[in-house]
PDB file of C-alpha atoms in Angstrom:
ATOM      1  CA  MET U   1     160.732 -92.530 -15.758  1.00 94.00           C
ATOM      2  CA  THR U   2     163.417 -90.414 -17.435  1.00 96.00           C
ATOM      3  CA  LEU U   3     161.944 -90.966 -20.915  1.00 97.00           C
ATOM      4  CA  LEU U   4     158.475 -90.113 -19.625  1.00 97.00           C
ATOM      5  CA  ILE U   5     159.688 -86.836 -18.146  1.00 98.00           C
ATOM      6  CA  LEU U   6     161.720 -86.035 -21.265  1.00 98.00           C
ATOM      7  CA  GLY U   7     158.610 -86.694 -23.376  1.00 98.00           C
ATOM      8  CA  LEU U   8     156.570 -84.358 -21.199  1.00 98.00           C
ATOM      9  CA  LEU U   9     159.236 -81.672 -21.595  1.00 97.00           C
ATOM     10  CA  PHE U  10     159.172 -82.023 -25.402  1.00 96.00           C
ATOM     11  CA  TRP U  11     155.350 -81.953 -25.403  1.00 97.00           C
ATOM     12  CA  VAL U  12     155.093 -78.868 -23.221  1.00 97.00           C
ATOM     13  CA  GLY U  13     158.043 -77.109 -24.868  1.00 95.00           C
ATOM     14  CA  ALA U  14     156.671 -77.630 -28.355  1.00 93.00           C
ATOM     15  CA  HIS U  15     153.183 -76.477 -27.405  1.00 93.00           C
ATOM     16  CA  TRP U  16     154.403 -73.471 -25.425  1.00 93.00           C
ATOM     17  CA  PHE U  17     157.193 -72.444 -27.804  1.00 88.00           C
ATOM     18  CA  ARG U  18     155.205 -69.429 -28.994  1.00 87.00           C
ATOM     19  CA  PHE U  19     154.793 -68.279 -25.378  1.00 88.00           C
ATOM     20  CA  ILE U  20     158.359 -69.096 -24.296  1.00 89.00           C
ATOM     21  CA  ALA U  21     160.120 -67.616 -27.350  1.00 84.00           C
ATOM     22  CA  PRO U  22     157.598 -65.568 -29.344  1.00 81.00           C
ATOM     23  CA  GLY U  23     160.278 -63.775 -31.373  1.00 80.00           C
ATOM     24  CA  ALA U  24     161.959 -67.018 -32.452  1.00 81.00           C
ATOM     25  CA  ARG U  25     158.592 -68.547 -33.291  1.00 80.00           C
ATOM     26  CA  ALA U  26     157.582 -65.525 -35.380  1.00 76.00           C
ATOM     27  CA  ARG U  27     160.857 -65.645 -37.329  1.00 84.00           C
ATOM     28  CA  MET U  28     160.227 -69.293 -38.210  1.00 83.00           C
ATOM     29  CA  ASP U  29     156.964 -68.348 -39.962  1.00 79.00           C
ATOM     30  CA  LYS U  30     155.341 -71.390 -41.643  1.00 81.00           C
ATOM     31  CA  ARG U  31     158.404 -73.589 -41.079  1.00 82.00           C
ATOM     32  CA  GLY U  32     157.618 -73.337 -37.378  1.00 83.00           C
ATOM     33  CA  LYS U  33     154.546 -75.535 -37.756  1.00 88.00           C
ATOM     34  CA  GLY U  34     156.706 -78.451 -38.885  1.00 89.00           C
ATOM     35  CA  PHE U  35     159.163 -77.825 -36.060  1.00 90.00           C
ATOM     36  CA  ILE U  36     156.332 -77.781 -33.515  1.00 91.00           C
ATOM     37  CA  ALA U  37     154.780 -80.938 -35.007  1.00 93.00           C
ATOM     38  CA  ILE U  38     158.094 -82.789 -34.759  1.00 95.00           C
ATOM     39  CA  GLY U  39     158.506 -81.671 -31.142  1.00 95.00           C
ATOM     40  CA  VAL U  40     154.979 -82.819 -30.266  1.00 96.00           C
ATOM     41  CA  LEU U  41     155.535 -86.162 -32.024  1.00 97.00           C
ATOM     42  CA  ILE U  42     158.857 -86.751 -30.254  1.00 98.00           C
ATOM     43  CA  GLY U  43     157.197 -85.860 -26.958  1.00 97.00           C
ATOM     44  CA  LEU U  44     154.300 -88.218 -27.590  1.00 97.00           C
ATOM     45  CA  VAL U  45     156.554 -91.136 -28.528  1.00 97.00           C
ATOM     46  CA  LEU U  46     158.809 -90.576 -25.513  1.00 98.00           C
ATOM     47  CA  MET U  47     155.801 -90.308 -23.182  1.00 98.00           C
ATOM     48  CA  ILE U  48     154.338 -93.578 -24.478  1.00 96.00           C
ATOM     49  CA  ILE U  49     157.637 -95.473 -24.301  1.00 97.00           C
ATOM     50  CA  GLY U  50     158.570 -93.898 -20.967  1.00 98.00           C
ATOM     51  CA  TYR U  51     155.191 -94.719 -19.450  1.00 96.00           C
ATOM     52  CA  ARG U  52     155.254 -98.327 -20.680  1.00 94.00           C
ATOM     53  CA  TRP U  53     158.829 -98.843 -19.422  1.00 96.00           C
ATOM     54  CA  ALA U  54     158.388 -97.084 -16.075  1.00 97.00           C
ATOM     55  CA  ASP U  55     158.551 -99.224 -12.953  1.00 96.00           C
ATOM     56  CA  PHE U  56     155.217 -99.736 -11.232  1.00 96.00           C
ATOM     57  CA  ILE U  57     155.509 -97.816  -7.986  1.00 97.00           C
ATOM     58  CA  PRO U  58     152.162 -97.862  -6.163  1.00 97.00           C
ATOM     59  CA  VAL U  59     151.162 -94.614  -4.464  1.00 97.00           C
ATOM     60  CA  TRP U  60     147.497 -95.271  -3.707  1.00 95.00           C
ATOM     61  CA  GLN U  61     144.830 -97.887  -4.447  1.00 95.00           C
ATOM     62  CA  PRO U  62     141.879 -96.445  -6.385  1.00 94.00           C
ATOM     63  CA  PRO U  63     138.426 -97.783  -5.438  1.00 95.00           C
ATOM     64  CA  VAL U  64     137.011-100.263  -7.963  1.00 93.00           C
ATOM     65  CA  PHE U  65     133.962 -98.134  -8.779  1.00 93.00           C
ATOM     66  CA  PHE U  66     136.250 -95.382 -10.131  1.00 96.00           C
ATOM     67  CA  VAL U  67     136.555 -97.542 -13.271  1.00 95.00           C
ATOM     68  CA  HIS U  68     132.942 -96.728 -14.132  1.00 95.00           C
ATOM     69  CA  ILE U  69     133.444 -93.021 -13.468  1.00 97.00           C
ATOM     70  CA  ASN U  70     136.552 -93.106 -15.666  1.00 96.00           C
ATOM     71  CA  ASN U  71     134.691 -94.744 -18.556  1.00 96.00           C
ATOM     72  CA  LEU U  72     131.828 -92.243 -18.387  1.00 97.00           C
ATOM     73  CA  ALA U  73     134.331 -89.404 -18.206  1.00 98.00           C
ATOM     74  CA  MET U  74     136.138 -90.807 -21.241  1.00 97.00           C
ATOM     75  CA  VAL U  75     132.930 -90.781 -23.284  1.00 97.00           C
ATOM     76  CA  LEU U  76     132.442 -87.174 -22.185  1.00 97.00           C
ATOM     77  CA  ALA U  77     136.067 -86.291 -23.044  1.00 97.00           C
ATOM     78  CA  LEU U  78     135.676 -87.751 -26.536  1.00 97.00           C
ATOM     79  CA  TRP U  79     132.411 -85.877 -27.029  1.00 97.00           C
ATOM     80  CA  VAL U  80     133.945 -82.590 -25.840  1.00 96.00           C
ATOM     81  CA  TYR U  81     137.027 -83.047 -28.037  1.00 96.00           C
ATOM     82  CA  GLY U  82     134.896 -83.927 -31.057  1.00 95.00           C
ATOM     83  CA  SER U  83     132.544 -81.005 -30.470  1.00 94.00           C
ATOM     84  CA  SER U  84     135.203 -78.629 -31.740  1.00 89.00           C
ATOM     85  CA  ALA U  85     135.776 -80.463 -35.030  1.00 88.00           C
ATOM     86  CA  ALA U  86     132.803 -79.228 -37.061  1.00 80.00           C
ATOM     87  CA  LYS U  87     133.410 -76.277 -39.365  1.00 83.00           C
ATOM     88  CA  GLY U  88     131.375 -73.189 -38.559  1.00 84.00           C
ATOM     89  CA  ALA U  89     128.585 -74.010 -36.111  1.00 89.00           C
ATOM     90  CA  LYS U  90     129.680 -76.050 -33.088  1.00 92.00           C
ATOM     91  CA  ALA U  91     128.031 -78.660 -30.890  1.00 93.00           C
ATOM     92  CA  TRP U  92     127.907 -78.358 -27.111  1.00 93.00           C
ATOM     93  CA  PRO U  93     130.201 -77.502 -25.371  1.00 94.00           C
ATOM     94  CA  ALA U  94     132.355 -76.052 -28.175  1.00 92.00           C
ATOM     95  CA  HIS U  95     129.785 -73.328 -28.800  1.00 89.00           C
ATOM     96  CA  SER U  96     130.068 -72.185 -25.181  1.00 91.00           C
ATOM     97  CA  THR U  97     133.668 -72.858 -24.147  1.00 93.00           C
ATOM     98  CA  ARG U  98     136.687 -71.320 -25.778  1.00 93.00           C
ATOM     99  CA  HIS U  99     139.016 -74.324 -25.435  1.00 95.00           C
ATOM    100  CA  PRO U 100     137.032 -77.551 -25.888  1.00 95.00           C
ATOM    101  CA  GLN U 101     140.087 -79.601 -26.869  1.00 96.00           C
ATOM    102  CA  LEU U 102     141.984 -78.536 -23.748  1.00 97.00           C
ATOM    103  CA  LEU U 103     138.833 -79.145 -21.691  1.00 97.00           C
ATOM    104  CA  ALA U 104     138.745 -82.672 -23.135  1.00 97.00           C
ATOM    105  CA  VAL U 105     142.387 -83.206 -22.147  1.00 98.00           C
ATOM    106  CA  LYS U 106     141.568 -82.051 -18.609  1.00 98.00           C
ATOM    107  CA  ILE U 107     138.643 -84.492 -18.384  1.00 98.00           C
ATOM    108  CA  TRP U 108     140.772 -87.311 -19.849  1.00 97.00           C
ATOM    109  CA  ALA U 109     143.696 -86.661 -17.490  1.00 98.00           C
ATOM    110  CA  ALA U 110     141.507 -86.342 -14.389  1.00 98.00           C
ATOM    111  CA  ALA U 111     139.637 -89.533 -15.307  1.00 97.00           C
ATOM    112  CA  HIS U 112     142.909 -91.437 -15.660  1.00 97.00           C
ATOM    113  CA  LEU U 113     144.181 -90.081 -12.349  1.00 97.00           C
ATOM    114  CA  LEU U 114     141.079 -91.604 -10.736  1.00 96.00           C
ATOM    115  CA  VAL U 115     141.909 -95.150 -11.863  1.00 95.00           C
ATOM    116  CA  ASN U 116     145.704 -95.199 -11.848  1.00 95.00           C
ATOM    117  CA  GLY U 117     147.437 -94.956  -8.495  1.00 95.00           C
ATOM    118  CA  ASP U 118     151.026 -95.555  -9.575  1.00 97.00           C
ATOM    119  CA  LEU U 119     153.763 -92.944  -9.721  1.00 98.00           C
ATOM    120  CA  ALA U 120     154.230 -92.992 -13.520  1.00 98.00           C
ATOM    121  CA  SER U 121     150.490 -92.425 -14.033  1.00 97.00           C
ATOM    122  CA  ILE U 122     150.436 -89.580 -11.553  1.00 98.00           C
ATOM    123  CA  VAL U 123     153.415 -87.965 -13.293  1.00 98.00           C
ATOM    124  CA  LEU U 124     151.953 -88.441 -16.793  1.00 98.00           C
ATOM    125  CA  PHE U 125     148.297 -87.601 -16.240  1.00 98.00           C
ATOM    126  CA  GLY U 126     148.964 -84.997 -13.546  1.00 98.00           C
ATOM    127  CA  SER U 127     151.470 -83.211 -15.782  1.00 98.00           C
ATOM    128  CA  LEU U 128     149.121 -83.232 -18.773  1.00 98.00           C
ATOM    129  CA  LEU U 129     146.283 -81.940 -16.598  1.00 98.00           C
ATOM    130  CA  ALA U 130     148.523 -79.115 -15.360  1.00 98.00           C
ATOM    131  CA  TRP U 131     149.691 -78.431 -18.938  1.00 98.00           C
ATOM    132  CA  ALA U 132     146.085 -78.081 -20.138  1.00 98.00           C
ATOM    133  CA  VAL U 133     145.126 -75.763 -17.260  1.00 98.00           C
ATOM    134  CA  VAL U 134     148.154 -73.509 -17.776  1.00 97.00           C
ATOM    135  CA  SER U 135     147.652 -73.571 -21.564  1.00 97.00           C
ATOM    136  CA  VAL U 136     144.145 -72.147 -21.181  1.00 96.00           C
ATOM    137  CA  ILE U 137     145.512 -69.385 -18.955  1.00 96.00           C
ATOM    138  CA  LEU U 138     148.346 -68.562 -21.381  1.00 95.00           C
ATOM    139  CA  ILE U 139     146.065 -68.481 -24.420  1.00 94.00           C
ATOM    140  CA  ASN U 140     143.459 -66.344 -22.673  1.00 94.00           C
ATOM    141  CA  ARG U 141     146.128 -63.850 -21.576  1.00 93.00           C
ATOM    142  CA  THR U 142     147.727 -63.520 -25.003  1.00 91.00           C
ATOM    143  CA  GLU U 143     144.478 -63.619 -26.991  1.00 90.00           C
ATOM    144  CA  PRO U 144     141.819 -62.091 -24.724  1.00 88.00           C
ATOM    145  CA  GLY U 145     139.014 -61.667 -27.277  1.00 88.00           C
ATOM    146  CA  TRP U 146     136.724 -64.580 -28.155  1.00 88.00           C
ATOM    147  CA  THR U 147     133.436 -64.757 -29.984  1.00 89.00           C
ATOM    148  CA  PRO U 148     131.423 -67.925 -29.390  1.00 91.00           C
ATOM    149  CA  PRO U 149     130.537 -69.801 -32.585  1.00 91.00           C
ATOM    150  CA  PRO U 150     126.923 -70.470 -33.537  1.00 92.00           C
ATOM    151  CA  HIS U 151     125.134 -73.585 -32.280  1.00 92.00           C
ATOM    152  CA  ALA U 152     125.199 -76.658 -34.510  1.00 91.00           C
ATOM    153  CA  GLY U 153     122.114 -78.401 -35.784  1.00 92.00           C
ATOM    154  CA  ARG U 154     120.789 -81.891 -35.134  1.00 94.00           C
ATOM    155  CA  ALA U 155     122.841 -83.529 -37.915  1.00 92.00           C
ATOM    156  CA  THR U 156     126.095 -82.401 -36.269  1.00 93.00           C
ATOM    157  CA  TYR U 157     124.983 -83.858 -32.937  1.00 94.00           C
ATOM    158  CA  ILE U 158     124.088 -87.180 -34.549  1.00 95.00           C
ATOM    159  CA  ARG U 159     127.459 -87.362 -36.338  1.00 94.00           C
ATOM    160  CA  LEU U 160     129.243 -86.445 -33.116  1.00 95.00           C
ATOM    161  CA  ALA U 161     127.395 -89.150 -31.174  1.00 96.00           C
ATOM    162  CA  VAL U 162     128.358 -91.800 -33.739  1.00 97.00           C
ATOM    163  CA  ILE U 163     131.976 -90.631 -33.888  1.00 96.00           C
ATOM    164  CA  THR U 164     132.182 -90.561 -30.066  1.00 97.00           C
ATOM    165  CA  VAL U 165     130.897 -94.140 -29.735  1.00 97.00           C
ATOM    166  CA  VAL U 166     133.123 -95.481 -32.542  1.00 97.00           C
ATOM    167  CA  THR U 167     136.178 -93.721 -31.106  1.00 97.00           C
ATOM    168  CA  PHE U 168     135.413 -95.062 -27.610  1.00 97.00           C
ATOM    169  CA  VAL U 169     135.164 -98.609 -29.004  1.00 97.00           C
ATOM    170  CA  ILE U 170     138.472 -98.231 -30.879  1.00 97.00           C
ATOM    171  CA  ILE U 171     140.269 -96.818 -27.829  1.00 96.00           C
ATOM    172  CA  THR U 172     138.827 -99.608 -25.671  1.00 96.00           C
ATOM    173  CA  ALA U 173     140.053-102.215 -28.180  1.00 96.00           C
ATOM    174  CA  ILE U 174     143.537-100.671 -28.176  1.00 94.00           C
ATOM    175  CA  HIS U 175     143.617-100.740 -24.362  1.00 92.00           C
ATOM    176  CA  ILE U 176     142.568-104.401 -24.336  1.00 94.00           C
ATOM    177  CA  TRP U 177     145.142-105.212 -27.034  1.00 94.00           C
ATOM    178  CA  LEU U 178     147.791-103.590 -24.823  1.00 88.00           C
ATOM    179  CA  GLY U 179     146.655-105.759 -21.906  1.00 89.00           C
ATOM    180  CA  VAL U 180     144.653-103.144 -20.009  1.00 89.00           C
ATOM    181  CA  ASN U 181     140.942-103.882 -19.673  1.00 90.00           C
ATOM    182  CA  PRO U 182     139.242-100.523 -19.030  1.00 90.00           C
ATOM    183  CA  PHE U 183     136.183-102.314 -17.626  1.00 89.00           C
ATOM    184  CA  ALA U 184     138.000-104.457 -15.060  1.00 81.00           C
ATOM    185  CA  GLY U 185     138.294-103.086 -11.548  1.00 64.00           C
TER     186      GLY U 185
END
């Protein structure tokens, strides 16, 4: 659990560095992007290793049908995350929400909290959900102005649908390869 928590600290610290130490971040200029990327990468690796190595300590037993809710939520999370990727005009909900990537993280984390009742999962997904919520608040406070982008056309929606399905299949295959069947209750 120590590696998991350390990974979360690196993840949050790297992402919030500009809020925690704005002067230091400004002095780093473009070099800061590499520093932040390394911090995020270290955090991600430590979270993955820490989560995989953590003892299974059951806290609650999720109902079996939550698996289906999780899978639907994951498709939605992938769609929401992908909606921000197009240049210029954006697909729903990126044209109407300021932080679609953080919204996707919130959906992803909440969905995983539904189907994982062990302590390591609650720490990981609960912390990332809290990080995403607080990140939205911090960004909105420091950068209050936002102009919604224009709505994307049909071609963008078709591409996004294909990318969402392909990404869902790949993520499902990775889960199965790791020994976790996302369709089994």
